[in-house]
mmCIF file of C-alpha atoms and ligand atoms in Angstrom:
data_model
loop_
_atom_site.group_PDB
_atom_site.id
_atom_site.type_symbol
_atom_site.label_atom_id
_atom_site.label_comp_id
_atom_site.label_asym_id
_atom_site.label_seq_id
_atom_site.Cartn_x
_atom_site.Cartn_y
_atom_site.Cartn_z
ATOM 1 C CA UNK A 1 -10.026 -18.295 -17.946
ATOM 2 C CA UNK A 2 -9.614 -15.189 -20.068
ATOM 3 C CA UNK A 3 -9.850 -11.719 -18.613
ATOM 4 C CA UNK A 4 -12.254 -9.397 -20.469
ATOM 5 C CA UNK A 5 -10.730 -6.064 -21.474
ATOM 6 C CA UNK A 6 -13.122 -3.142 -20.994
ATOM 7 C CA UNK A 7 -12.307 0.463 -22.003
ATOM 8 C CA UNK A 8 -15.583 2.316 -21.676
ATOM 9 C CA UNK A 9 -17.087 3.219 -18.311
ATOM 10 C CA UNK A 10 -20.697 2.603 -19.447
ATOM 11 C CA UNK A 11 -19.736 -0.950 -20.422
ATOM 12 C CA UNK A 12 -18.020 -1.486 -17.051
ATOM 13 C CA UNK A 13 -21.092 -0.171 -15.243
ATOM 14 C CA UNK A 14 -23.488 -2.487 -17.048
ATOM 15 C CA UNK A 15 -21.321 -5.553 -16.265
ATOM 16 C CA UNK A 16 -21.090 -4.495 -12.611
ATOM 17 C CA UNK A 17 -24.873 -3.892 -12.479
ATOM 18 C CA UNK A 18 -25.487 -7.447 -13.753
ATOM 19 C CA UNK A 19 -23.118 -8.832 -11.087
ATOM 20 C CA UNK A 20 -24.978 -6.826 -8.444
ATOM 21 C CA UNK A 21 -28.308 -8.303 -9.546
ATOM 22 C CA UNK A 22 -26.755 -11.723 -8.917
ATOM 23 C CA UNK A 23 -25.761 -10.565 -5.426
ATOM 24 C CA UNK A 24 -22.022 -10.910 -6.111
ATOM 25 C CA UNK A 25 -19.325 -9.149 -4.079
ATOM 26 C CA UNK A 26 -17.032 -7.001 -6.231
ATOM 27 C CA UNK A 27 -13.431 -5.900 -5.666
ATOM 28 C CA UNK A 28 -11.241 -3.451 -7.568
ATOM 29 C CA UNK A 29 -7.437 -3.298 -7.737
ATOM 30 C CA UNK A 30 -6.211 0.001 -9.223
ATOM 31 C CA UNK A 31 -2.829 -0.187 -11.022
ATOM 32 C CA UNK A 32 -0.749 1.578 -13.635
ATOM 33 C CA UNK A 33 0.112 -1.725 -15.303
ATOM 34 C CA UNK A 34 3.535 -3.300 -15.926
ATOM 35 C CA UNK A 35 2.195 -5.861 -13.505
ATOM 36 C CA UNK A 36 4.514 -7.762 -11.186
ATOM 37 C CA UNK A 37 4.071 -10.102 -8.239
ATOM 38 C CA UNK A 38 3.240 -7.117 -5.947
ATOM 39 C CA UNK A 39 0.185 -6.271 -8.058
ATOM 40 C CA UNK A 40 -0.729 -9.943 -8.461
ATOM 41 C CA UNK A 41 -0.619 -10.476 -4.683
ATOM 42 C CA UNK A 42 -3.317 -7.794 -4.385
ATOM 43 C CA UNK A 43 -5.364 -9.474 -7.125
ATOM 44 C CA UNK A 44 -5.125 -12.820 -5.309
ATOM 45 C CA UNK A 45 -6.140 -11.177 -2.021
ATOM 46 C CA UNK A 46 -9.092 -9.597 -3.851
ATOM 47 C CA UNK A 47 -10.109 -12.947 -5.358
ATOM 48 C CA UNK A 48 -10.044 -14.476 -1.873
ATOM 49 C CA UNK A 49 -12.496 -11.873 -0.542
ATOM 50 C CA UNK A 50 -14.751 -11.125 -3.512
ATOM 51 C CA UNK A 51 -16.670 -13.014 -6.197
ATOM 52 C CA UNK A 52 -15.582 -10.733 -9.031
ATOM 53 C CA UNK A 53 -12.341 -8.754 -9.422
ATOM 54 C CA UNK A 54 -11.759 -5.737 -11.645
ATOM 55 C CA UNK A 55 -8.139 -4.674 -12.181
ATOM 56 C CA UNK A 56 -7.781 -1.151 -13.518
ATOM 57 C CA UNK A 57 -4.847 -0.222 -15.745
ATOM 58 C CA UNK A 58 -4.414 3.481 -16.283
ATOM 59 C CA UNK A 59 -1.102 5.342 -16.496
ATOM 60 C CA UNK A 60 -2.492 8.496 -14.971
ATOM 61 C CA UNK A 61 -0.798 11.555 -16.519
ATOM 62 C CA UNK A 62 -2.057 13.779 -13.672
ATOM 63 C CA UNK A 63 0.030 12.052 -11.027
ATOM 64 C CA UNK A 64 3.346 12.447 -12.856
ATOM 65 C CA UNK A 65 5.111 15.641 -11.906
ATOM 66 C CA UNK A 66 7.894 14.822 -14.353
ATOM 67 C CA UNK A 67 7.209 14.459 -18.101
ATOM 68 C CA UNK A 68 10.249 12.206 -18.653
ATOM 69 C CA UNK A 69 9.044 9.831 -15.921
ATOM 70 C CA UNK A 70 5.614 9.603 -17.613
ATOM 71 C CA UNK A 71 7.182 9.012 -21.045
ATOM 72 C CA UNK A 72 9.488 6.295 -19.666
ATOM 73 C CA UNK A 73 6.739 4.505 -17.721
ATOM 74 C CA UNK A 74 6.524 0.891 -18.979
ATOM 75 C CA UNK A 75 3.366 -0.027 -20.931
ATOM 76 C CA UNK A 76 2.846 -3.764 -21.285
ATOM 77 C CA UNK A 77 -0.920 -4.234 -21.571
ATOM 78 C CA UNK A 78 -0.707 -7.479 -23.556
ATOM 79 C CA UNK A 79 1.503 -9.179 -20.944
ATOM 80 C CA UNK A 80 -0.562 -7.670 -18.132
ATOM 81 C CA UNK A 81 -3.751 -9.191 -19.557
ATOM 82 C CA UNK A 82 -2.069 -12.625 -19.759
ATOM 83 C CA UNK A 83 -0.885 -12.388 -16.131
ATOM 84 C CA UNK A 84 -4.368 -11.380 -14.984
ATOM 85 C CA UNK A 85 -5.918 -14.269 -16.871
ATOM 86 C CA UNK A 86 -3.494 -16.683 -15.201
ATOM 87 C CA UNK A 87 -4.492 -15.534 -11.698
ATOM 88 C CA UNK A 88 -8.199 -15.380 -12.592
ATOM 89 C CA UNK A 89 -9.118 -11.666 -12.547
ATOM 90 C CA UNK A 90 -12.449 -11.111 -14.263
ATOM 91 C CA UNK A 91 -12.008 -7.707 -15.918
ATOM 92 C CA UNK A 92 -9.099 -5.557 -16.993
ATOM 93 C CA UNK A 93 -10.486 -2.024 -17.148
ATOM 94 C CA UNK A 94 -8.094 0.071 -19.246
ATOM 95 C CA UNK A 95 -9.729 3.389 -20.095
ATOM 96 C CA UNK A 96 -8.213 5.934 -22.509
ATOM 97 C CA UNK A 97 -6.831 9.182 -21.117
ATOM 98 C CA UNK A 98 -9.195 11.158 -23.378
ATOM 99 C CA UNK A 99 -12.191 9.401 -21.796
ATOM 100 C CA UNK A 100 -10.910 9.817 -18.246
ATOM 101 C CA UNK A 101 -10.115 13.495 -18.776
ATOM 102 C CA UNK A 102 -12.278 14.807 -21.613
ATOM 103 C CA UNK A 103 -12.014 18.445 -22.721
ATOM 104 C CA UNK A 104 -13.471 20.645 -20.001
ATOM 105 C CA UNK A 105 -12.519 18.290 -17.145
ATOM 106 C CA UNK A 106 -12.061 20.708 -14.250
ATOM 107 C CA UNK A 107 -12.216 18.806 -10.961
ATOM 108 C CA UNK A 108 -9.354 17.994 -8.625
ATOM 109 C CA UNK A 109 -9.636 15.938 -5.459
ATOM 110 C CA UNK A 110 -7.085 17.318 -3.031
ATOM 111 C CA UNK A 111 -6.555 15.551 0.294
ATOM 112 C CA UNK A 112 -4.949 17.672 3.030
ATOM 113 C CA UNK A 113 -2.946 16.478 6.028
ATOM 114 C CA UNK A 114 -1.739 13.018 4.976
ATOM 115 C CA UNK A 115 -0.694 14.276 1.503
ATOM 116 C CA UNK A 116 1.670 16.774 3.095
ATOM 117 C CA UNK A 117 5.359 16.018 3.628
ATOM 118 C CA UNK A 118 7.224 12.883 2.468
ATOM 119 C CA UNK A 119 6.441 12.325 -1.268
ATOM 120 C CA UNK A 120 4.034 15.295 -1.103
ATOM 121 C CA UNK A 121 7.017 17.626 -0.669
ATOM 122 C CA UNK A 122 9.137 16.150 -3.441
ATOM 123 C CA UNK A 123 6.424 15.409 -6.009
ATOM 124 C CA UNK A 124 4.245 18.550 -6.087
ATOM 125 C CA UNK A 125 0.741 17.792 -7.371
ATOM 126 C CA UNK A 126 1.331 14.019 -7.284
ATOM 127 C CA UNK A 127 -1.239 13.201 -4.601
ATOM 128 C CA UNK A 128 -3.862 15.503 -6.155
ATOM 129 C CA UNK A 129 -3.449 13.435 -9.324
ATOM 130 C CA UNK A 130 -3.640 10.174 -7.372
ATOM 131 C CA UNK A 131 -6.657 11.280 -5.325
ATOM 132 C CA UNK A 132 -8.527 12.497 -8.418
ATOM 133 C CA UNK A 133 -7.981 9.331 -10.442
ATOM 134 C CA UNK A 134 -8.598 6.959 -7.517
ATOM 135 C CA UNK A 135 -11.870 8.743 -6.726
ATOM 136 C CA UNK A 136 -12.934 8.315 -10.358
ATOM 137 C CA UNK A 137 -11.872 4.655 -10.517
ATOM 138 C CA UNK A 138 -13.609 3.762 -7.241
ATOM 139 C CA UNK A 139 -16.822 5.475 -8.387
ATOM 140 C CA UNK A 140 -16.629 4.032 -11.903
ATOM 141 C CA UNK A 141 -16.159 0.483 -10.619
ATOM 142 C CA UNK A 142 -18.793 0.742 -7.895
ATOM 143 C CA UNK A 143 -16.906 -2.054 -6.092
ATOM 144 C CA UNK A 144 -17.436 -3.113 -2.479
ATOM 145 C CA UNK A 145 -13.720 -3.553 -1.742
ATOM 146 C CA UNK A 146 -10.574 -1.866 -3.076
ATOM 147 C CA UNK A 147 -7.042 -3.216 -2.617
ATOM 148 C CA UNK A 148 -3.904 -1.073 -2.281
ATOM 149 C CA UNK A 149 -0.294 -1.969 -1.434
ATOM 150 C CA UNK A 150 1.607 -0.863 1.648
ATOM 151 C CA UNK A 151 4.536 -0.312 -0.717
ATOM 152 C CA UNK A 152 2.990 3.126 -1.381
ATOM 153 C CA UNK A 153 2.237 3.766 2.266
ATOM 154 C CA UNK A 154 1.452 7.482 2.026
ATOM 155 C CA UNK A 155 -0.809 6.826 -0.977
ATOM 156 C CA UNK A 156 -2.678 4.224 1.092
ATOM 157 C CA UNK A 157 -3.346 6.886 3.742
ATOM 158 C CA UNK A 158 -4.440 9.405 1.100
ATOM 159 C CA UNK A 159 -6.911 6.873 -0.318
ATOM 160 C CA UNK A 160 -8.269 5.903 3.103
ATOM 161 C CA UNK A 161 -8.786 9.577 3.928
ATOM 162 C CA UNK A 162 -10.567 10.514 0.701
ATOM 163 C CA UNK A 163 -12.898 7.516 1.005
ATOM 164 C CA UNK A 164 -13.740 8.540 4.549
ATOM 165 C CA UNK A 165 -14.085 12.262 3.819
ATOM 166 C CA UNK A 166 -16.181 11.811 0.658
ATOM 167 C CA UNK A 167 -18.351 8.975 2.060
ATOM 168 C CA UNK A 168 -17.468 6.660 -0.817
ATOM 169 C CA UNK A 169 -19.128 3.343 0.043
ATOM 170 C CA UNK A 170 -16.108 1.077 -0.363
ATOM 171 C CA UNK A 171 -13.804 -0.753 2.037
ATOM 172 C CA UNK A 172 -10.069 -0.174 1.562
ATOM 173 C CA UNK A 173 -7.881 -3.218 2.207
ATOM 174 C CA UNK A 174 -4.072 -3.010 2.384
ATOM 175 C CA UNK A 175 -1.679 -5.730 1.177
ATOM 176 C CA UNK A 176 1.903 -6.149 2.443
ATOM 177 C CA UNK A 177 4.887 -5.141 0.301
ATOM 178 C CA UNK A 178 6.112 -7.969 -1.919
ATOM 179 C CA UNK A 179 9.905 -8.128 -2.203
ATOM 180 C CA UNK A 180 12.571 -9.820 -4.294
ATOM 181 C CA UNK A 181 14.441 -12.560 -2.420
ATOM 182 C CA UNK A 182 17.218 -10.024 -1.726
ATOM 183 C CA UNK A 183 14.716 -7.646 -0.064
ATOM 184 C CA UNK A 184 14.232 -5.068 -2.839
ATOM 185 C CA UNK A 185 10.567 -4.014 -2.950
ATOM 186 C CA UNK A 186 9.044 -4.924 -6.312
ATOM 187 C CA UNK A 187 8.351 -1.850 -8.430
ATOM 188 C CA UNK A 188 7.645 -1.201 -12.094
ATOM 189 C CA UNK A 189 10.564 1.237 -11.970
ATOM 190 C CA UNK A 190 13.109 -1.459 -10.976
ATOM 191 C CA UNK A 191 13.500 -2.362 -14.665
ATOM 192 C CA UNK A 192 15.224 1.006 -15.137
ATOM 193 C CA UNK A 193 18.108 0.063 -12.836
ATOM 194 C CA UNK A 194 21.450 -0.771 -14.439
ATOM 195 C CA UNK A 195 23.097 -4.035 -13.364
ATOM 196 C CA UNK A 196 25.336 -2.229 -10.877
ATOM 197 C CA UNK A 197 22.388 -0.271 -9.505
ATOM 198 C CA UNK A 198 20.280 -3.415 -9.214
ATOM 199 C CA UNK A 199 23.098 -4.946 -7.192
ATOM 200 C CA UNK A 200 23.135 -1.956 -4.819
ATOM 201 C CA UNK A 201 19.376 -1.429 -4.552
ATOM 202 C CA UNK A 202 18.573 -4.047 -1.834
ATOM 203 C CA UNK A 203 20.749 -2.137 0.655
ATOM 204 C CA UNK A 204 17.881 0.354 0.985
ATOM 205 C CA UNK A 205 15.495 -2.223 2.489
ATOM 206 C CA UNK A 206 18.317 -3.752 4.519
ATOM 207 C CA UNK A 207 19.189 -0.387 6.105
ATOM 208 C CA UNK A 208 15.494 0.327 6.766
ATOM 209 C CA UNK A 209 15.035 -2.980 8.586
ATOM 210 C CA UNK A 210 18.236 -2.516 10.635
ATOM 211 C CA UNK A 211 17.198 1.016 11.578
ATOM 212 C CA UNK A 212 13.653 -0.079 12.456
ATOM 213 C CA UNK A 213 15.093 -2.707 14.812
ATOM 214 C CA UNK A 214 17.358 -0.129 16.439
ATOM 215 C CA UNK A 215 14.429 2.254 16.893
ATOM 216 C CA UNK A 216 12.366 -0.486 18.528
ATOM 217 C CA UNK A 217 15.181 -1.114 20.954
ATOM 218 C CA UNK A 218 14.956 2.500 22.083
ATOM 219 C CA UNK A 219 17.970 4.281 20.506
ATOM 220 C CA UNK A 220 17.789 8.030 19.757
ATOM 221 C CA UNK A 221 15.626 8.676 16.694
ATOM 222 C CA UNK A 222 17.798 11.533 15.476
ATOM 223 C CA UNK A 223 21.004 9.520 15.733
ATOM 224 C CA UNK A 224 19.526 6.428 14.078
ATOM 225 C CA UNK A 225 18.126 8.446 11.160
ATOM 226 C CA UNK A 226 21.413 10.289 10.634
ATOM 227 C CA UNK A 227 23.356 7.005 10.613
ATOM 228 C CA UNK A 228 20.838 5.448 8.207
ATOM 229 C CA UNK A 229 21.072 8.386 5.764
ATOM 230 C CA UNK A 230 24.858 8.050 5.775
ATOM 231 C CA UNK A 231 24.612 4.301 5.204
ATOM 232 C CA UNK A 232 22.241 4.792 2.228
ATOM 233 C CA UNK A 233 24.646 7.264 0.618
ATOM 234 C CA UNK A 234 27.602 4.978 1.369
ATOM 235 C CA UNK A 235 25.710 2.160 -0.420
ATOM 236 C CA UNK A 236 25.898 4.175 -3.654
ATOM 237 C CA UNK A 237 22.595 6.083 -3.628
ATOM 238 C CA UNK A 238 23.071 9.609 -4.959
ATOM 239 C CA UNK A 239 20.473 11.362 -2.829
ATOM 240 C CA UNK A 240 18.127 10.689 0.088
ATOM 241 C CA UNK A 241 14.978 12.782 -0.444
ATOM 242 C CA UNK A 242 13.510 11.884 2.904
ATOM 243 C CA UNK A 243 13.951 9.333 5.648
ATOM 244 C CA UNK A 244 11.328 9.827 8.312
ATOM 245 C CA UNK A 245 9.628 8.131 11.177
ATOM 246 C CA UNK A 246 5.842 8.583 11.256
ATOM 247 C CA UNK A 247 2.924 7.133 13.188
ATOM 248 C CA UNK A 248 1.610 4.015 11.477
ATOM 249 C CA UNK A 249 -2.083 4.853 11.826
ATOM 250 C CA UNK A 250 -2.182 8.515 10.739
ATOM 251 C CA UNK A 251 1.315 9.434 9.464
ATOM 252 C CA UNK A 252 1.763 12.045 12.220
ATOM 253 C CA UNK A 253 5.393 13.001 12.946
ATOM 254 C CA UNK A 254 6.544 11.337 16.136
ATOM 255 C CA UNK A 255 9.409 12.028 18.499
ATOM 256 C CA UNK A 256 9.244 8.744 20.415
ATOM 257 C CA UNK A 257 8.334 5.218 19.357
ATOM 258 C CA UNK A 258 5.497 5.100 21.871
ATOM 259 C CA UNK A 259 3.035 3.746 19.305
ATOM 260 C CA UNK A 260 3.364 1.584 16.179
ATOM 261 C CA UNK A 261 5.358 3.551 13.627
ATOM 262 C CA UNK A 262 6.620 3.471 10.030
ATOM 263 C CA UNK A 263 10.011 4.329 8.717
ATOM 264 C CA UNK A 264 9.619 5.749 5.208
ATOM 265 C CA UNK A 265 12.287 6.550 2.639
ATOM 266 C CA UNK A 266 12.691 7.945 -0.870
ATOM 267 C CA UNK A 267 16.169 7.810 -2.399
ATOM 268 C CA UNK A 268 17.700 8.138 -5.837
ATOM 269 C CA UNK A 269 19.877 5.449 -7.374
ATOM 270 C CA UNK A 270 21.241 7.008 -10.561
ATOM 271 C CA UNK A 271 18.203 8.153 -12.559
ATOM 272 C CA UNK A 272 15.746 6.018 -10.585
ATOM 273 C CA UNK A 273 13.808 7.135 -7.551
ATOM 274 C CA UNK A 274 13.032 4.296 -5.140
ATOM 275 C CA UNK A 275 10.598 4.419 -2.229
ATOM 276 C CA UNK A 276 10.174 1.918 0.552
ATOM 277 C CA UNK A 277 8.867 1.664 4.102
ATOM 278 C CA UNK A 278 8.910 -0.747 7.017
ATOM 279 C CA UNK A 279 6.925 -1.039 10.201
ATOM 280 C CA UNK A 280 8.647 -0.078 13.457
ATOM 281 C CA UNK A 281 7.403 -2.038 16.425
ATOM 282 C CA UNK A 282 6.665 -0.307 19.652
ATOM 283 C CA UNK A 283 9.874 0.249 21.615
ATOM 284 C CA UNK A 284 10.280 -2.347 24.353
ATOM 285 C CA UNK A 285 10.608 0.416 26.981
ATOM 286 C CA UNK A 286 7.285 1.960 25.815
ATOM 287 C CA UNK A 287 5.631 -1.450 25.919
ATOM 288 C CA UNK A 288 6.841 -1.960 29.491
ATOM 289 C CA UNK A 289 5.592 1.518 30.477
ATOM 290 C CA UNK A 290 2.182 0.834 28.927
ATOM 291 C CA UNK A 291 1.938 -2.555 30.632
ATOM 292 C CA UNK A 292 2.784 -0.982 33.997
ATOM 293 C CA UNK A 293 0.236 1.851 33.586
HETATM 294 P P1 LIG B 301 1.217 1.028 -9.326
HETATM 295 O O1 LIG B 301 0.901 0.242 -10.549
HETATM 296 O O2 LIG B 301 2.676 1.168 -9.062
HETATM 297 O O3 LIG B 301 0.439 2.316 -9.266
HETATM 298 O O4 LIG B 301 0.685 0.155 -8.120
HETATM 299 C C1 LIG B 301 -0.622 -0.337 -8.072
HETATM 300 C C2 LIG B 301 -0.891 -0.930 -6.714
HETATM 301 O O5 LIG B 301 0.037 -1.993 -6.479
HETATM 302 C C3 LIG B 301 -0.716 0.079 -5.585
HETATM 303 O O6 LIG B 301 -1.715 -0.136 -4.599
HETATM 304 C C4 LIG B 301 0.651 -0.245 -5.065
HETATM 305 O O7 LIG B 301 0.844 0.102 -3.711
HETATM 306 C C5 LIG B 301 0.677 -1.749 -5.245
HETATM 307 N N1 LIG B 301 2.055 -2.239 -5.300
HETATM 308 C C6 LIG B 301 3.080 -1.787 -6.065
HETATM 309 N N2 LIG B 301 4.226 -2.445 -5.772
HETATM 310 C C7 LIG B 301 3.913 -3.324 -4.788
HETATM 311 C C8 LIG B 301 4.659 -4.290 -4.039
HETATM 312 N N3 LIG B 301 5.964 -4.473 -4.241
HETATM 313 N N4 LIG B 301 4.015 -5.010 -3.099
HETATM 314 C C9 LIG B 301 2.686 -4.833 -2.857
HETATM 315 N N5 LIG B 301 1.927 -3.937 -3.533
HETATM 316 C C10 LIG B 301 2.521 -3.197 -4.477
#
């Protein structure tokens, strides 16, 4: 099957309207392209739940707080289209920046609370850019379901919140992080790693998992996070931007693992910023307390 490439929103809308008349269920998977198995896992999940799947490809200038990062972002539309055809996506929607943000465009969607802290602190304006473009893409597609990866865990919360706050009639579905066999989370930015850096990179996920296990067994949060930061630096990372434990369901800061939690990290390996996160299961002592109550 070939995947139709659509660039104009009016064309997308008329295709979607025809699908609706047939009573078909429609899913959208927003991406910035340079597709890898992480993106494709979301497309497959979408195909399993919907009759028609739209994958959006838009390298959104508004979510880059660093011009060099935007310039270096990989653009591989031809290969992306072939990958989407092989998994069976129906449409690749790849609008132009000038159509997404025409002269006079003056609206920003800014989500409070869950955008604050973590990447929100280190990438000023990033989540406003994400929230604005995701709002547009969800409304343009008019889909019933939208798929996002847990790899970008804070982004997932930002999207869930804007959909709820703005009453956008779409269901957000999260897919698990897809990893290389050595544990490194797949990311379009991994191609920027040198051979030595690529060799070191999986330590980040390994340290996260070890620390998550320690936290579940009830060790001090402060001590575990300090040790983990040191281990990340010792593994050759140049800087740890943040390493934090947050509540899984609302990203609130937590002082005890008395509910399901997430350990989230952003760290620099040479010129490349990597983010990752893992779930932290309820501490056994908290589980016992809750069972006894
Ligand atoms: P991006 O193209 O990086 O903006 O990502 C598009 C979507 O793919 C987002 O919902 C990401 O969270 C998701 N994604 C990126 N990497 C992965 C991964 N390794 N596993 C699962 N989902 C991912």
